[in-house]
Each structure stands twice: as structure tokens, then as C-alpha cells.
PDB file of C-alpha atoms in Angstrom:
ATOM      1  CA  UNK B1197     156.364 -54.492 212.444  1.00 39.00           C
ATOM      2  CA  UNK B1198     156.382 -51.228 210.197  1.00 44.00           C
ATOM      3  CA  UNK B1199     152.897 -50.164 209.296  1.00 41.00           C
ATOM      4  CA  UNK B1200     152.449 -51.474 206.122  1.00 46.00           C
ATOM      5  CA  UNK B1201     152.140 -49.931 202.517  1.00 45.00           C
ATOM      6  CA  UNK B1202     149.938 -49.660 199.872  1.00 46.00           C
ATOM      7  CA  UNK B1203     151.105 -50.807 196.306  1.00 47.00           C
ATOM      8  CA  UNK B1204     150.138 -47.287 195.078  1.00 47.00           C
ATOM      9  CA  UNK B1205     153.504 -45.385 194.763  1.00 46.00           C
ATOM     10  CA  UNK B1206     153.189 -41.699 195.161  1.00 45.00           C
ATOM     11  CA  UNK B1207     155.011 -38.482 193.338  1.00 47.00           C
ATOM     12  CA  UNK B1208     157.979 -38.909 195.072  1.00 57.00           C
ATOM     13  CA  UNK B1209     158.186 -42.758 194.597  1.00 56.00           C
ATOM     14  CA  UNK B1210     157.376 -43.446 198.520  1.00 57.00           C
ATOM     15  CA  UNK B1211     154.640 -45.900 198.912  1.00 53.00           C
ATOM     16  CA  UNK B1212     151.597 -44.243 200.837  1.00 57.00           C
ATOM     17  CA  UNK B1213     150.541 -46.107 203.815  1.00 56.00           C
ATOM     18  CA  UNK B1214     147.671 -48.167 203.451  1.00 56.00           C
ATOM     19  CA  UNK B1215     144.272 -47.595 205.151  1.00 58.00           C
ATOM     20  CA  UNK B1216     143.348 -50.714 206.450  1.00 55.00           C
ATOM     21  CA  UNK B1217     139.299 -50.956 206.608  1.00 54.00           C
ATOM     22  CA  UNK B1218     138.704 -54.244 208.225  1.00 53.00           C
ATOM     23  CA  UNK B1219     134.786 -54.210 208.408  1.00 55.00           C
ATOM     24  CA  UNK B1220     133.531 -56.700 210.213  1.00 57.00           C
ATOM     25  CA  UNK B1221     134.623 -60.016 208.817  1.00 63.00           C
ATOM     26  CA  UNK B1222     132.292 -62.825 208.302  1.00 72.00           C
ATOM     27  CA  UNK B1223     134.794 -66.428 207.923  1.00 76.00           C
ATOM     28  CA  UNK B1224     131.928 -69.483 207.565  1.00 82.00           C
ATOM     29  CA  UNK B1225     131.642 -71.855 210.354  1.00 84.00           C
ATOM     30  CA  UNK B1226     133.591 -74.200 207.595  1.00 85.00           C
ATOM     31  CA  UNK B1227     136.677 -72.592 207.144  1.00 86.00           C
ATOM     32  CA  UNK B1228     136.909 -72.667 211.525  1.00 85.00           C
ATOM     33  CA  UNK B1229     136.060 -76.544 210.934  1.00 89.00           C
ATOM     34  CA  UNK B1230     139.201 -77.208 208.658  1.00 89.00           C
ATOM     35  CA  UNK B1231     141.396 -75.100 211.018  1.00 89.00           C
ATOM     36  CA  UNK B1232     139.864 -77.697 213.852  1.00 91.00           C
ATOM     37  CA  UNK B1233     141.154 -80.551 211.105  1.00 92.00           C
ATOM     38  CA  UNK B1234     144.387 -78.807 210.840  1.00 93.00           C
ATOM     39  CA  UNK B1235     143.927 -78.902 206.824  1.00 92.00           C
ATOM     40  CA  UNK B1236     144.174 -75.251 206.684  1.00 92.00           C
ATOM     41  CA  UNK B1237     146.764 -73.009 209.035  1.00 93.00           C
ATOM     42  CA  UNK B1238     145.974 -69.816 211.710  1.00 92.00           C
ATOM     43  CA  UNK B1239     147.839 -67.706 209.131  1.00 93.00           C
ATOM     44  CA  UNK B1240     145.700 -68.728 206.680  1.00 93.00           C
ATOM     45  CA  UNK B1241     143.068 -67.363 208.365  1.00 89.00           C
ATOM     46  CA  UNK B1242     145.085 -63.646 208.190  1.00 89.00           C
ATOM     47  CA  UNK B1243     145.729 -64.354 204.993  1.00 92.00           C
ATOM     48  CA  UNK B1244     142.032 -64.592 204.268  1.00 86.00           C
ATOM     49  CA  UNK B1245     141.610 -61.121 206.510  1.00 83.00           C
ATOM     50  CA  UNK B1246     143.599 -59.500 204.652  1.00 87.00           C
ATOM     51  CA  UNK B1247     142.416 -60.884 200.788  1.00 88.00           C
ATOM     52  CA  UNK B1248     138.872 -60.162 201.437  1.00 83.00           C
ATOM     53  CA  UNK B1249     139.678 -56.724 202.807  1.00 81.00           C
ATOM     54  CA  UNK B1250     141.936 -55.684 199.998  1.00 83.00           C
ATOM     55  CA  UNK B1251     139.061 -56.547 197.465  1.00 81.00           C
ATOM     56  CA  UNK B1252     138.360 -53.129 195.344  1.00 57.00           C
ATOM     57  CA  UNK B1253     134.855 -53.683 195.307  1.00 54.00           C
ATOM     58  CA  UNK B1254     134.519 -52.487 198.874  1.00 58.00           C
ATOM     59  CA  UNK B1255     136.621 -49.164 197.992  1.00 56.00           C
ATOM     60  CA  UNK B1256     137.241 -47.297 194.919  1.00 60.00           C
ATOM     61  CA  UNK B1257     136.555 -49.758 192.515  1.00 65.00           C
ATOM     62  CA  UNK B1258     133.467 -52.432 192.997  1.00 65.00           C
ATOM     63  CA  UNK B1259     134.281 -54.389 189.942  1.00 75.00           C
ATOM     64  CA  UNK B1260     137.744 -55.626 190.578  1.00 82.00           C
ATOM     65  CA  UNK B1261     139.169 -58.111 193.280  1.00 86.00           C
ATOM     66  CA  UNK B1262     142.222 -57.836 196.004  1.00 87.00           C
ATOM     67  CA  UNK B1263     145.589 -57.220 193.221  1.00 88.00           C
ATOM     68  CA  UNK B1264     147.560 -57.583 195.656  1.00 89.00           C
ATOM     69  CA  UNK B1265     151.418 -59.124 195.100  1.00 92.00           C
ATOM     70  CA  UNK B1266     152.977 -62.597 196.461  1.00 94.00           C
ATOM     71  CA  UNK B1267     155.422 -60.101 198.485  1.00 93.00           C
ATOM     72  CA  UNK B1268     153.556 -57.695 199.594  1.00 92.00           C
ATOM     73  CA  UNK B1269     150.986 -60.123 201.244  1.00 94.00           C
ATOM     74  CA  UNK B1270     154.044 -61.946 202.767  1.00 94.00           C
ATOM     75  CA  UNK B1271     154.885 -58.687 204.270  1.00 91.00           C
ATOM     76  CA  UNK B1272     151.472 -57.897 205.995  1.00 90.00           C
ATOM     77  CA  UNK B1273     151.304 -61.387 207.102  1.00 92.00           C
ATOM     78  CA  UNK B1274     154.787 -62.257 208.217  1.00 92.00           C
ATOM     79  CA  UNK B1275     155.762 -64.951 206.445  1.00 95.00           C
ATOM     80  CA  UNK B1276     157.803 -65.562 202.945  1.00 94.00           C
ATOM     81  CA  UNK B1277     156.220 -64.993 199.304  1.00 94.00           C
ATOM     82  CA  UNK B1278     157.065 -68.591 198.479  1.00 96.00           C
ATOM     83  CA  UNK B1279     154.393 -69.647 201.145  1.00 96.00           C
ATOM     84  CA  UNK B1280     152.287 -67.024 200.410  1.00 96.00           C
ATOM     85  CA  UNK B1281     151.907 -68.464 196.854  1.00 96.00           C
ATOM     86  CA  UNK B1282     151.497 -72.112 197.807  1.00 96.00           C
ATOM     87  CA  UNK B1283     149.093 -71.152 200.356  1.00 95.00           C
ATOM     88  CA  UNK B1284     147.073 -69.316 197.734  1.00 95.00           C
ATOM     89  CA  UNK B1285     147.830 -72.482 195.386  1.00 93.00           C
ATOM     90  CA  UNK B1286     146.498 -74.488 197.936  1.00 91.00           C
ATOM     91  CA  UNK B1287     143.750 -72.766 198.949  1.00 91.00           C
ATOM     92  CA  UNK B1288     142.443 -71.826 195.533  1.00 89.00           C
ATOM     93  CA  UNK B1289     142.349 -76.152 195.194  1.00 87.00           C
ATOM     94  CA  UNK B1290     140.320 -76.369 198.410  1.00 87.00           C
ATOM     95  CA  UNK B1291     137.558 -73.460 196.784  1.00 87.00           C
ATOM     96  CA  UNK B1292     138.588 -71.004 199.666  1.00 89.00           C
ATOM     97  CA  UNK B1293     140.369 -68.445 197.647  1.00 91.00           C
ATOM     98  CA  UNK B1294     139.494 -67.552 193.536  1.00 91.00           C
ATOM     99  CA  UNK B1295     142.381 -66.335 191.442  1.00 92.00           C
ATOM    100  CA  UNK B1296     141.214 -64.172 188.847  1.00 91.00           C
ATOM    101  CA  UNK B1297     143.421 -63.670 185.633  1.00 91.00           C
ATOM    102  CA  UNK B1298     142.374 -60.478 183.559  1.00 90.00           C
ATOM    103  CA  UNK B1299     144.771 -58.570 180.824  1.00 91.00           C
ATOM    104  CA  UNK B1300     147.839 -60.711 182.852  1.00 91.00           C
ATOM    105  CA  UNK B1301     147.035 -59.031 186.710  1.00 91.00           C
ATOM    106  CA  UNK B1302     146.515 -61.822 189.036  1.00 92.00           C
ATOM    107  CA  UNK B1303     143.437 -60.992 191.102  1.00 91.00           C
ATOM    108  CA  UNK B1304     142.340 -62.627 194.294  1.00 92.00           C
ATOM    109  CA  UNK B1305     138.749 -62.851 196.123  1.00 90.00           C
ATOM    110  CA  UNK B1306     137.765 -65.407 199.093  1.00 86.00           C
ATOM    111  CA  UNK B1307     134.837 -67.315 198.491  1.00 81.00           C
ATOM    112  CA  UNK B1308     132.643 -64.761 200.578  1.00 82.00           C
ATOM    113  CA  UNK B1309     133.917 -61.895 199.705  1.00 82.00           C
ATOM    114  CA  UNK B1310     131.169 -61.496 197.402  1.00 83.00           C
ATOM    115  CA  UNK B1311     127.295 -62.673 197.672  1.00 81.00           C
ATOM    116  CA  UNK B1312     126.319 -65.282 195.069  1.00 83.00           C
ATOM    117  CA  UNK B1313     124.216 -62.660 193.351  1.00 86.00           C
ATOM    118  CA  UNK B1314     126.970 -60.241 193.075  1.00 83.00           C
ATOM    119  CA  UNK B1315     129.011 -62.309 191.529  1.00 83.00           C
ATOM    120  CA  UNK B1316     126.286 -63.720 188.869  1.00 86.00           C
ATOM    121  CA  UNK B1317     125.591 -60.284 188.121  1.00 86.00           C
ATOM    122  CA  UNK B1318     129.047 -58.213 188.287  1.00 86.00           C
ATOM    123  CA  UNK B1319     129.224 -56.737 184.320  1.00 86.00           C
ATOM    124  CA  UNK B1320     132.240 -56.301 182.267  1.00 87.00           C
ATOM    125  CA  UNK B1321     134.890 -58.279 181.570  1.00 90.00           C
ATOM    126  CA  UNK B1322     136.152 -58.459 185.303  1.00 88.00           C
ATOM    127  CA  UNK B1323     132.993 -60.658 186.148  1.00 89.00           C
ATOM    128  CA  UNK B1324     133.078 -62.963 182.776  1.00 90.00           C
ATOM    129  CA  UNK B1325     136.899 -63.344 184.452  1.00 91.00           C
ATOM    130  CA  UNK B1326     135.637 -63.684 188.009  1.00 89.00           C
ATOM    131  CA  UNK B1327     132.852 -66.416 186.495  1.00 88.00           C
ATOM    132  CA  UNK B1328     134.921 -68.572 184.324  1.00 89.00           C
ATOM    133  CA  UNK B1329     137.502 -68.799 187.333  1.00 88.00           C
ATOM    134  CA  UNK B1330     134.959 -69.896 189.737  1.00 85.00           C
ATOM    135  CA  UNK B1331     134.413 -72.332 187.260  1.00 83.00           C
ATOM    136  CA  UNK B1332     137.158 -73.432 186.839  1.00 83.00           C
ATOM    137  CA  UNK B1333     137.996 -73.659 189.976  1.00 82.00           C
ATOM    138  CA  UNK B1334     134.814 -75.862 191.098  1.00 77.00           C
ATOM    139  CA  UNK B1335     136.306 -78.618 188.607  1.00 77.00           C
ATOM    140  CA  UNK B1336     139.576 -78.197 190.576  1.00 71.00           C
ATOM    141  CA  UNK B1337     138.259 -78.634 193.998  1.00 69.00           C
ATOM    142  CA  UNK B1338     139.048 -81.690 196.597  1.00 51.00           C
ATOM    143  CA  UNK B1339     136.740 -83.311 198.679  1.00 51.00           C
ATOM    144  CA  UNK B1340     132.954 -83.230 198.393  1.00 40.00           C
ATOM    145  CA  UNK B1341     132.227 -80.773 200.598  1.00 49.00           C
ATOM    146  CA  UNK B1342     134.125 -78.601 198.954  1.00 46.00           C
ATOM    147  CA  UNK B1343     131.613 -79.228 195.313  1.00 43.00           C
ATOM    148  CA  UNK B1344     128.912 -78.724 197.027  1.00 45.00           C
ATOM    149  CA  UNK B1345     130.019 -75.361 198.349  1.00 46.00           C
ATOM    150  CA  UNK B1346     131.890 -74.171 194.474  1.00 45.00           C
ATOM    151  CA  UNK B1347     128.185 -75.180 192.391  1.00 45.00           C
ATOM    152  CA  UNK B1348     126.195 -72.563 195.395  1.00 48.00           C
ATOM    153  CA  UNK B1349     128.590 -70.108 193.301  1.00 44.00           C
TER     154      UNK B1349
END
């Protein structure tokens, strides 16, 4: 696999190549239990990798979430856009992945890629965004589990 690309383009239109961080990752003991259930997928679990470490707020920008497009995430992870999207569809419905919607970018956070308290207190318009999704999101959920986890938030 090429070594993937940021979705900065440069001054001579070449993509730079993207410096992957990859802290440590923290994935709850829950989202391991619904691989074990086979309701989510291993690639999920990259996809999730690979969300939380695109999120901004751990670079240049800590008030913005992972902007990432359908494609490009299909690149990195190997599979097509089309199941990147349901996946991120599906996910969002299970309260594993938010989709935030600000001036029409689409951006995505897991559900620990910030602390409760960051995201109560994140300022700006990005967190009234990031709150109303997780909102609306917690009325969207499956599964009672899954409510219990989106009213922590």
C-alpha cells in the first residue's frame, strides 16, 4: 500500500504525506464486546484508529474534529467509500462515531475521542455543533446500552 496522503494539497498540487501520530489509543472494553457479538467489524475498529487520530484537536487545531473524506478514509483503510459511509452511517446509529455538520464540512469524532468535560466545555460554534450532534445522536441510538452510554455525554 502507498503511504498515504494528507488532504492538504501543496504549491505544486501534490498532496503532502501525512504524519500519522497514533498516540496510544484507548477503544472501551464495549466496543471489543460488540466485535465479540459480531455487531460491529475488525475494520471498524481501523476505521475508529484512524477517526480518532485524525481529530484536529490533538494537532493544529483543538476545536475541530477528524474532516476527513468518504474516499480518502476508504483509502487508508482498504476498503470502498460506499462502505466507508454506511459504516459511519451505521456506527453514528450505534453512538460509536458523532458526525458533526458545521458551515456544510462533515466532521467526524469517536465517542472517546474527547473527555465528557471537553466536550461540555469546547467554545465556539464548533462545540454548539459538536453538542447538538451528540444530541441528536443520543435520540438516534439502538439498544439500551447504547442510551445509557450517549446521556454520560
Amino acid at each position: 500500500m502507498d503511504i498515504p496522503y494528507s488532504t492538504r494539497p501543496i504549491q505544486n498540487g501534490k498532496r503532502e504525506p501525512q504524519e500519522w501520530v497514533f498516540r496510544d489509543q484507548h477503544i472501551p472494553s464495549r466496543v471489543f464486546q460488540l466485535l465479540a457479538r459480531k455487531e460491529i467489524t475488525s475494520t471498524d475498529l481501523v476505521l475508529f484508529a484512524v477517526i480518532n487520530d485524525l481529530v484536529a484537536g490533538k494537532r493544529e487545531n483543538p476545536e475541530t474534529g477528524c474532516f476527513a473524506h468518504n474516499d480518502y478514509l476508504a483509502e487508508i483503510v482498504s476498503v470502498d467509500k460506499t462502505y466507508v459511509s454506511k459504516r459511519i452511517k451505521f456506527l453514528n446509529e450505534k453512538g460509536l462515531v458523532l458526525i458533526v455538520i458545521l458551515d456544510g464540512i462533515r466532521y467526524l469524532e469517536t465517542d472517546w475521542s474527547r473527555t465528557t468535560e471537553e466536550r461540555l466545555t469546547l467554545e465556539g460554534e464548533y462545540g454548539d455543533a459538536l453538542r447538538l450532534a451528540y444530541g441528536k445522536m443520543s435520540e438516534n441510538i439502538k439498544g439500551t446500552e447504547n442510551v445509557r452510554i450517549a446521556q454520560k455525554c
